[in-house]
Amino acid sequence: MCVRKVEVAIVAIMALAYVASVKFLSREVSITVGFILGIYLVFRASEAAVEGLDKLALKAGLSKHLAGVISSIASNLTEALVALFLIMKESAETVETAVLSAIISAGLNVLLLGVLIIILSYKRGAVFVSKSAIRHESDLIRSTVIVCSLITVMGLVEDCKGYLPKGIGVFLLLVYLAYLINMFVSQEKKETKAEYSYKKISLLLALGFGGIIAGSKLISDLGEYAVHTLNLSPALAALILAVFGTVPEHGVAMVGAAKGYLEIGLANLLAGVTQCVLIVLGLVALLTPIPLDGYTVFQLASVAGALWLVNKAILDDEKLTLEEGVFIVLLQVLILVLFEELRF
């Protein structure tokens, strides 16, 4: 990660502008400035955190694939922290916004995955992916589909008026933990030389996680302001937070895939979906009951369907086609357009 002096100066100016706006200007201005600063901090800090975790894992002797999985968690740390900060506001509206932002983030990852499939399959005719490339991810995808389906059925049984009990999130977290343990046990033992010292790795992790925490707090302030002051619905506020928290980070994976790093881009986007459901939603469900209203149930069902389609398409013929990409995009666009009407 390369940081130029100009970039440091810009961040310093933005930070000073935020402090000045809090002290001397209206709350609307301070929230706006803080939100812009938060987005920038999250975007750049995520790069540092991902790089630091990746180098630390490699230095510890883990395989490159497992190191990539561990570092990808940092890419979704923003969604988790924004949701947790919103829960700390202790109001029904912000809790619902936190829940919906996590699920919508998963849906946006599916949307980006569909766009990536369309772009690449249009150029190549199809996106070819070997089964071995997502061997472990395939098992996790199946588990995520089952989790989403079970919660969807529970919501339908309770006529979309029930709640997922508080504490149930431990099971979601255990599913992902089992996946990581399986990855660790089955990894190929290879000696890997990491060029970074522990001192540089520690600096990357400190800057990365510090920036992510600060940025996530600033982003969550907009969510509270949007719901309580602007009187936006929790669904619309969650959509805004999810778009700005998800698209910049995972858009980088799309650019990388378009440049030839296909497996990395595909794995990052698939990991983004499963982590939003199992880790982010799991953490939220540990702390508060999750309302199973119409939109939540429908979004979970769509995530399950899209993941099932992607997994089946790869395992069937080891390729993703243009038609499958179009279907995934249309499905997610439909949900985003109708999200207010779905909240019955």
Coordinates of C-alpha atoms in Angstrom, one line a residue:
M1 CA 0.0 0.0 0.0
C2 CA 1.5 3.3 -1.1
V3 CA 0.5 6.5 0.6
R4 CA 1.6 9.8 -0.9
K5 CA 2.2 13.0 1.0
V6 CA -0.6 14.7 -1.0
E7 CA -3.0 12.0 0.2
V8 CA -1.9 12.5 3.8
A9 CA -2.5 16.3 3.4
I10 CA -5.9 15.7 2.0
V11 CA -6.9 13.4 4.8
A12 CA -5.6 16.0 7.4
I13 CA -7.6 18.8 5.7
M14 CA -10.8 16.7 5.7
A15 CA -10.3 15.8 9.3
L16 CA -9.8 19.4 10.3
A17 CA -12.9 20.4 8.2
Y18 CA -14.9 17.8 10.1
V19 CA -13.8 19.0 13.5
A20 CA -14.5 22.6 12.5
S21 CA -17.9 21.7 11.2
V22 CA -18.8 19.9 14.4
K23 CA -17.8 23.0 16.5
F24 CA -19.0 25.9 14.3
L25 CA -21.4 24.7 11.6
S26 CA -24.8 22.9 11.5
R27 CA -25.2 19.2 12.2
E28 CA -26.2 18.6 8.6
V29 CA -22.8 19.9 7.4
S30 CA -20.8 17.9 10.0
I31 CA -22.7 14.7 9.1
T32 CA -22.1 15.2 5.4
V33 CA -18.4 16.0 5.9
G34 CA -18.0 13.1 8.3
F35 CA -19.7 10.7 5.9
I36 CA -17.4 11.7 3.0
L37 CA -14.3 11.3 5.3
G38 CA -15.7 8.0 6.6
I39 CA -16.1 6.6 3.1
Y40 CA -12.5 7.6 2.2
L41 CA -11.0 6.2 5.5
V42 CA -12.8 2.9 5.1
F43 CA -11.8 2.5 1.5
R44 CA -8.1 3.2 2.1
A45 CA -7.9 1.6 5.5
S46 CA -9.4 -1.6 4.1
E47 CA -6.5 -1.9 1.7
A48 CA -4.0 -1.6 4.6
A49 CA -5.9 -4.1 6.8
V50 CA -6.2 -6.6 3.9
E51 CA -2.5 -6.3 3.0
G52 CA -1.5 -6.6 6.7
L53 CA -3.6 -9.7 7.4
D54 CA -2.5 -11.3 4.2
K55 CA 1.2 -10.8 5.0
L56 CA 0.8 -11.9 8.6
A57 CA -1.0 -15.1 7.5
L58 CA 1.7 -15.9 4.9
K59 CA 4.5 -15.1 7.5
A60 CA 2.8 -17.6 9.9
G61 CA 3.1 -20.3 7.2
L62 CA -0.5 -20.4 6.0
S63 CA -1.3 -21.2 2.3
K64 CA -1.9 -18.3 0.0
H65 CA -5.6 -19.3 -0.4
L66 CA -6.2 -19.4 3.3
A67 CA -4.3 -16.1 3.7
G68 CA -6.6 -14.6 1.1
V69 CA -9.7 -15.9 2.9
I70 CA -8.6 -14.4 6.2
S71 CA -7.7 -11.1 4.6
S72 CA -11.0 -10.9 2.8
I73 CA -12.7 -10.7 6.2
A74 CA -11.2 -7.2 6.6
S75 CA -13.1 -6.2 3.4
N76 CA -16.4 -6.8 5.1
L77 CA -15.4 -5.4 8.5
T78 CA -16.9 -2.1 7.6
E79 CA -20.4 -3.6 7.2
A80 CA -20.0 -5.4 10.6
L81 CA -18.9 -2.2 12.4
V82 CA -21.5 0.0 10.9
A83 CA -24.2 -2.4 12.0
L84 CA -22.7 -2.7 15.5
F85 CA -22.5 1.1 15.9
L86 CA -26.1 1.4 14.8
I87 CA -27.2 -1.1 17.3
M88 CA -25.4 0.9 20.0
K89 CA -27.8 3.8 19.2
E90 CA -30.5 1.7 21.0
S91 CA -33.5 2.5 19.0
A92 CA -35.9 0.3 17.0
E93 CA -35.3 2.2 13.8
T94 CA -31.5 2.0 14.0
V95 CA -31.5 -1.7 14.9
E96 CA -33.7 -2.4 11.9
T97 CA -31.4 -0.3 9.7
A98 CA -28.4 -2.3 11.0
V99 CA -30.1 -5.6 10.1
L100 CA -31.2 -4.5 6.7
S101 CA -27.8 -2.9 5.8
A102 CA -26.1 -6.3 6.4
I103 CA -28.6 -8.2 4.2
I104 CA -28.6 -5.5 1.5
S105 CA -24.8 -5.6 1.5
A106 CA -25.0 -9.3 0.7
G107 CA -27.5 -8.6 -2.1
L108 CA -25.2 -5.9 -3.5
N109 CA -22.3 -8.3 -3.6
V110 CA -24.6 -10.7 -5.6
L111 CA -25.4 -7.8 -7.9
L112 CA -21.7 -7.0 -8.5
L113 CA -21.1 -10.7 -9.1
G114 CA -23.8 -10.7 -11.8
V115 CA -22.3 -7.6 -13.4
L116 CA -18.8 -9.2 -13.4
I117 CA -20.2 -12.4 -15.0
I118 CA -21.9 -10.4 -17.7
I119 CA -18.8 -8.3 -18.5
L120 CA -16.5 -11.3 -18.7
S121 CA -18.8 -13.7 -20.4
Y122 CA -19.7 -11.1 -23.1
K123 CA -16.0 -10.9 -23.9
R124 CA -15.1 -14.6 -23.6
G125 CA -18.4 -16.3 -24.3
A126 CA -18.4 -17.8 -20.7
V127 CA -16.5 -17.5 -17.5
F128 CA -14.7 -20.8 -16.9
V129 CA -13.9 -21.7 -13.2
S130 CA -12.5 -25.0 -12.1
K131 CA -14.2 -26.9 -9.3
S132 CA -10.9 -27.0 -7.4
A133 CA -10.7 -23.2 -7.3
I134 CA -13.8 -23.0 -5.1
R135 CA -13.7 -26.4 -3.5
H136 CA -14.0 -25.1 0.1
E137 CA -16.2 -22.2 -0.9
S138 CA -18.7 -24.5 -2.4
D139 CA -19.4 -26.2 0.9
L140 CA -19.7 -22.8 2.6
I141 CA -22.1 -21.6 -0.1
R142 CA -24.4 -24.6 0.5
S143 CA -24.4 -23.9 4.2
T144 CA -25.2 -20.2 3.6
V145 CA -28.1 -21.2 1.3
I146 CA -29.5 -23.5 4.0
V147 CA -29.2 -20.8 6.7
C148 CA -30.9 -18.2 4.4
S149 CA -33.6 -20.7 3.5
L150 CA -34.3 -21.7 7.2
I151 CA -34.6 -18.1 8.2
T152 CA -36.9 -17.3 5.2
V153 CA -39.2 -20.3 6.1
M154 CA -39.3 -19.1 9.7
G155 CA -40.3 -15.6 8.6
L156 CA -43.1 -17.0 6.3
V157 CA -44.4 -19.2 9.0
E158 CA -44.8 -16.2 11.3
D159 CA -46.4 -14.2 8.5
C160 CA -43.4 -11.8 8.3
K161 CA -44.2 -10.4 11.7
G162 CA -41.8 -12.4 13.9
Y163 CA -38.3 -12.1 15.1
L164 CA -35.1 -14.2 14.9
P165 CA -34.4 -14.8 18.6
K166 CA -31.5 -13.0 20.2
G167 CA -28.4 -15.1 20.4
I168 CA -29.2 -17.3 17.4
G169 CA -26.3 -15.7 15.7
V170 CA -23.8 -18.0 17.4
F171 CA -24.9 -20.7 15.0
L172 CA -24.1 -18.6 12.0
L173 CA -20.7 -17.7 13.4
L174 CA -20.0 -21.4 14.1
V175 CA -20.7 -22.3 10.5
Y176 CA -18.1 -19.8 9.3
L177 CA -15.7 -20.9 12.0
A178 CA -16.1 -24.6 10.9
Y179 CA -15.2 -23.5 7.3
L180 CA -12.1 -21.7 8.5
I181 CA -11.0 -24.7 10.6
N182 CA -11.6 -27.0 7.6
M183 CA -9.5 -24.7 5.4
F184 CA -6.7 -24.7 8.0
V185 CA -6.6 -28.5 8.4
S186 CA -6.7 -29.3 4.7
Q187 CA -4.3 -26.6 3.5
E188 CA -1.2 -27.7 1.6
K189 CA 1.9 -27.2 3.7
K190 CA 4.2 -24.9 1.8
E191 CA 7.0 -22.6 2.9
T192 CA 6.1 -19.1 2.0
K193 CA 8.4 -16.2 2.4
A194 CA 6.7 -12.9 3.3
E195 CA 8.8 -9.9 2.5
Y196 CA 7.4 -7.7 5.2
S197 CA 8.7 -7.5 8.8
Y198 CA 6.5 -7.9 11.8
K199 CA 7.0 -4.2 12.5
K200 CA 5.6 -3.1 9.1
I201 CA 2.8 -5.7 9.3
S202 CA 1.8 -4.3 12.8
L203 CA 1.8 -0.7 11.3
L204 CA -0.4 -1.8 8.4
L205 CA -2.8 -3.5 10.8
A206 CA -2.9 -0.6 13.2
L207 CA -3.6 1.9 10.4
G208 CA -6.0 -0.4 8.7
F209 CA -8.2 -1.3 11.6
G210 CA -8.0 2.2 13.2
G211 CA -9.2 3.8 9.9
I212 CA -11.9 1.2 9.5
I213 CA -13.3 1.8 13.0
A214 CA -13.2 5.6 12.7
G215 CA -14.7 5.5 9.2
S216 CA -17.4 3.1 10.2
K217 CA -18.4 5.3 13.1
L218 CA -18.7 8.3 10.8
I219 CA -20.8 6.3 8.3
S220 CA -23.1 5.0 11.0
D221 CA -23.8 8.6 12.2
L222 CA -25.4 9.2 8.8
G223 CA -27.7 6.2 9.3
E224 CA -28.9 7.6 12.6
Y225 CA -29.4 11.1 11.2
A226 CA -31.2 9.8 8.1
V227 CA -33.7 7.8 10.2
H228 CA -34.3 10.2 13.2
T229 CA -33.9 13.6 11.5
L230 CA -34.6 13.2 7.8
N231 CA -37.4 10.6 8.7
L232 CA -36.2 8.2 6.0
S233 CA -37.4 4.6 6.3
P234 CA -34.9 2.2 7.8
A235 CA -34.8 0.3 4.5
L236 CA -33.8 3.4 2.5
A237 CA -31.2 4.4 5.1
A238 CA -29.8 0.8 5.0
L239 CA -29.7 0.9 1.2
I240 CA -27.6 4.1 1.3
L241 CA -25.2 2.7 3.9
A242 CA -24.9 -0.6 2.0
V243 CA -24.2 1.1 -1.3
F244 CA -21.4 3.3 0.0
G245 CA -20.0 0.6 2.3
T246 CA -20.0 -2.2 -0.2
V247 CA -19.6 -1.0 -3.8
P248 CA -16.2 0.9 -3.4
E249 CA -14.5 -2.1 -1.7
H250 CA -15.7 -4.9 -3.8
G251 CA -15.6 -2.8 -6.9
V252 CA -11.8 -3.2 -6.7
A253 CA -12.3 -7.0 -6.9
M254 CA -14.3 -6.5 -10.2
V255 CA -11.5 -4.3 -11.6
G256 CA -9.0 -7.0 -10.7
A257 CA -11.0 -9.7 -12.3
A258 CA -11.4 -7.7 -15.5
K259 CA -7.6 -7.4 -15.6
G260 CA -7.2 -11.2 -15.5
Y261 CA -7.3 -12.0 -11.8
L262 CA -10.6 -13.9 -12.3
E263 CA -10.4 -16.4 -9.4
I264 CA -9.4 -13.7 -6.9
G265 CA -12.3 -11.4 -8.0
L266 CA -14.9 -14.2 -8.0
A267 CA -13.7 -15.6 -4.7
N268 CA -13.8 -12.1 -3.1
L269 CA -17.4 -11.4 -4.3
L270 CA -18.6 -14.9 -3.2
A271 CA -16.8 -14.4 0.2
G272 CA -18.5 -11.0 0.5
V273 CA -22.0 -12.6 0.3
T274 CA -21.3 -15.5 2.7
Q275 CA -19.5 -13.2 5.2
C276 CA -22.3 -10.7 5.2
V277 CA -24.8 -13.4 6.1
L278 CA -22.8 -15.6 8.4
I279 CA -20.5 -13.0 10.1
V280 CA -22.2 -9.6 9.9
L281 CA -25.7 -10.9 10.4
G282 CA -24.4 -13.4 12.9
L283 CA -22.9 -10.7 15.1
V284 CA -26.1 -8.6 14.9
A285 CA -28.2 -11.6 15.8
L286 CA -26.0 -12.2 18.9
L287 CA -26.9 -8.7 20.2
T288 CA -30.5 -8.1 19.2
P289 CA -33.5 -9.9 17.9
I290 CA -33.8 -9.6 14.1
P291 CA -37.2 -8.5 12.7
L292 CA -38.3 -10.9 10.0
D293 CA -40.4 -8.5 8.0
G294 CA -41.3 -8.8 4.3
Y295 CA -38.1 -7.2 2.9
T296 CA -35.7 -9.1 5.2
V297 CA -37.3 -12.4 4.2
F298 CA -37.4 -11.6 0.5
Q299 CA -33.8 -10.4 0.5
L300 CA -32.6 -13.6 2.3
A301 CA -34.6 -15.7 -0.2
S302 CA -33.0 -13.9 -3.1
V303 CA -29.5 -14.3 -1.7
A304 CA -30.1 -18.0 -1.2
G305 CA -31.4 -18.4 -4.8
A306 CA -28.5 -16.5 -6.3
L307 CA -25.9 -18.4 -4.4
W308 CA -27.6 -21.7 -5.3
L309 CA -27.5 -20.7 -9.0
V310 CA -23.9 -19.7 -8.9
N311 CA -22.8 -22.8 -7.1
K312 CA -24.8 -25.1 -9.3
A313 CA -23.6 -23.4 -12.5
I314 CA -19.9 -23.8 -11.5
L315 CA -20.2 -27.4 -10.4
D316 CA -22.4 -28.5 -13.3
D317 CA -20.1 -27.4 -16.2
E318 CA -17.4 -25.3 -14.5
K319 CA -18.5 -22.1 -16.2
L320 CA -20.8 -19.1 -15.8
T321 CA -22.7 -17.9 -18.8
L322 CA -24.1 -14.6 -19.9
E323 CA -27.7 -15.7 -19.3
E324 CA -26.9 -16.6 -15.7
G325 CA -25.2 -13.2 -15.1
V326 CA -28.2 -11.4 -16.6
F327 CA -30.6 -13.4 -14.4
I328 CA -28.7 -12.5 -11.2
V329 CA -28.6 -8.8 -12.1
L330 CA -32.3 -8.7 -12.9
L331 CA -33.2 -10.5 -9.7
Q332 CA -31.2 -8.0 -7.6
V333 CA -32.4 -4.9 -9.5
L334 CA -36.0 -6.0 -9.0
I335 CA -35.5 -6.3 -5.3
L336 CA -33.8 -2.9 -5.0
V337 CA -36.6 -1.3 -7.0
L338 CA -39.4 -2.9 -4.9
F339 CA -37.8 -2.8 -1.5
E340 CA -40.3 -0.3 -0.1
E341 CA -43.3 -2.2 -1.4
L342 CA -41.9 -5.5 0.0
R343 CA -41.9 -4.2 3.5
F344 CA -45.5 -5.2 4.3

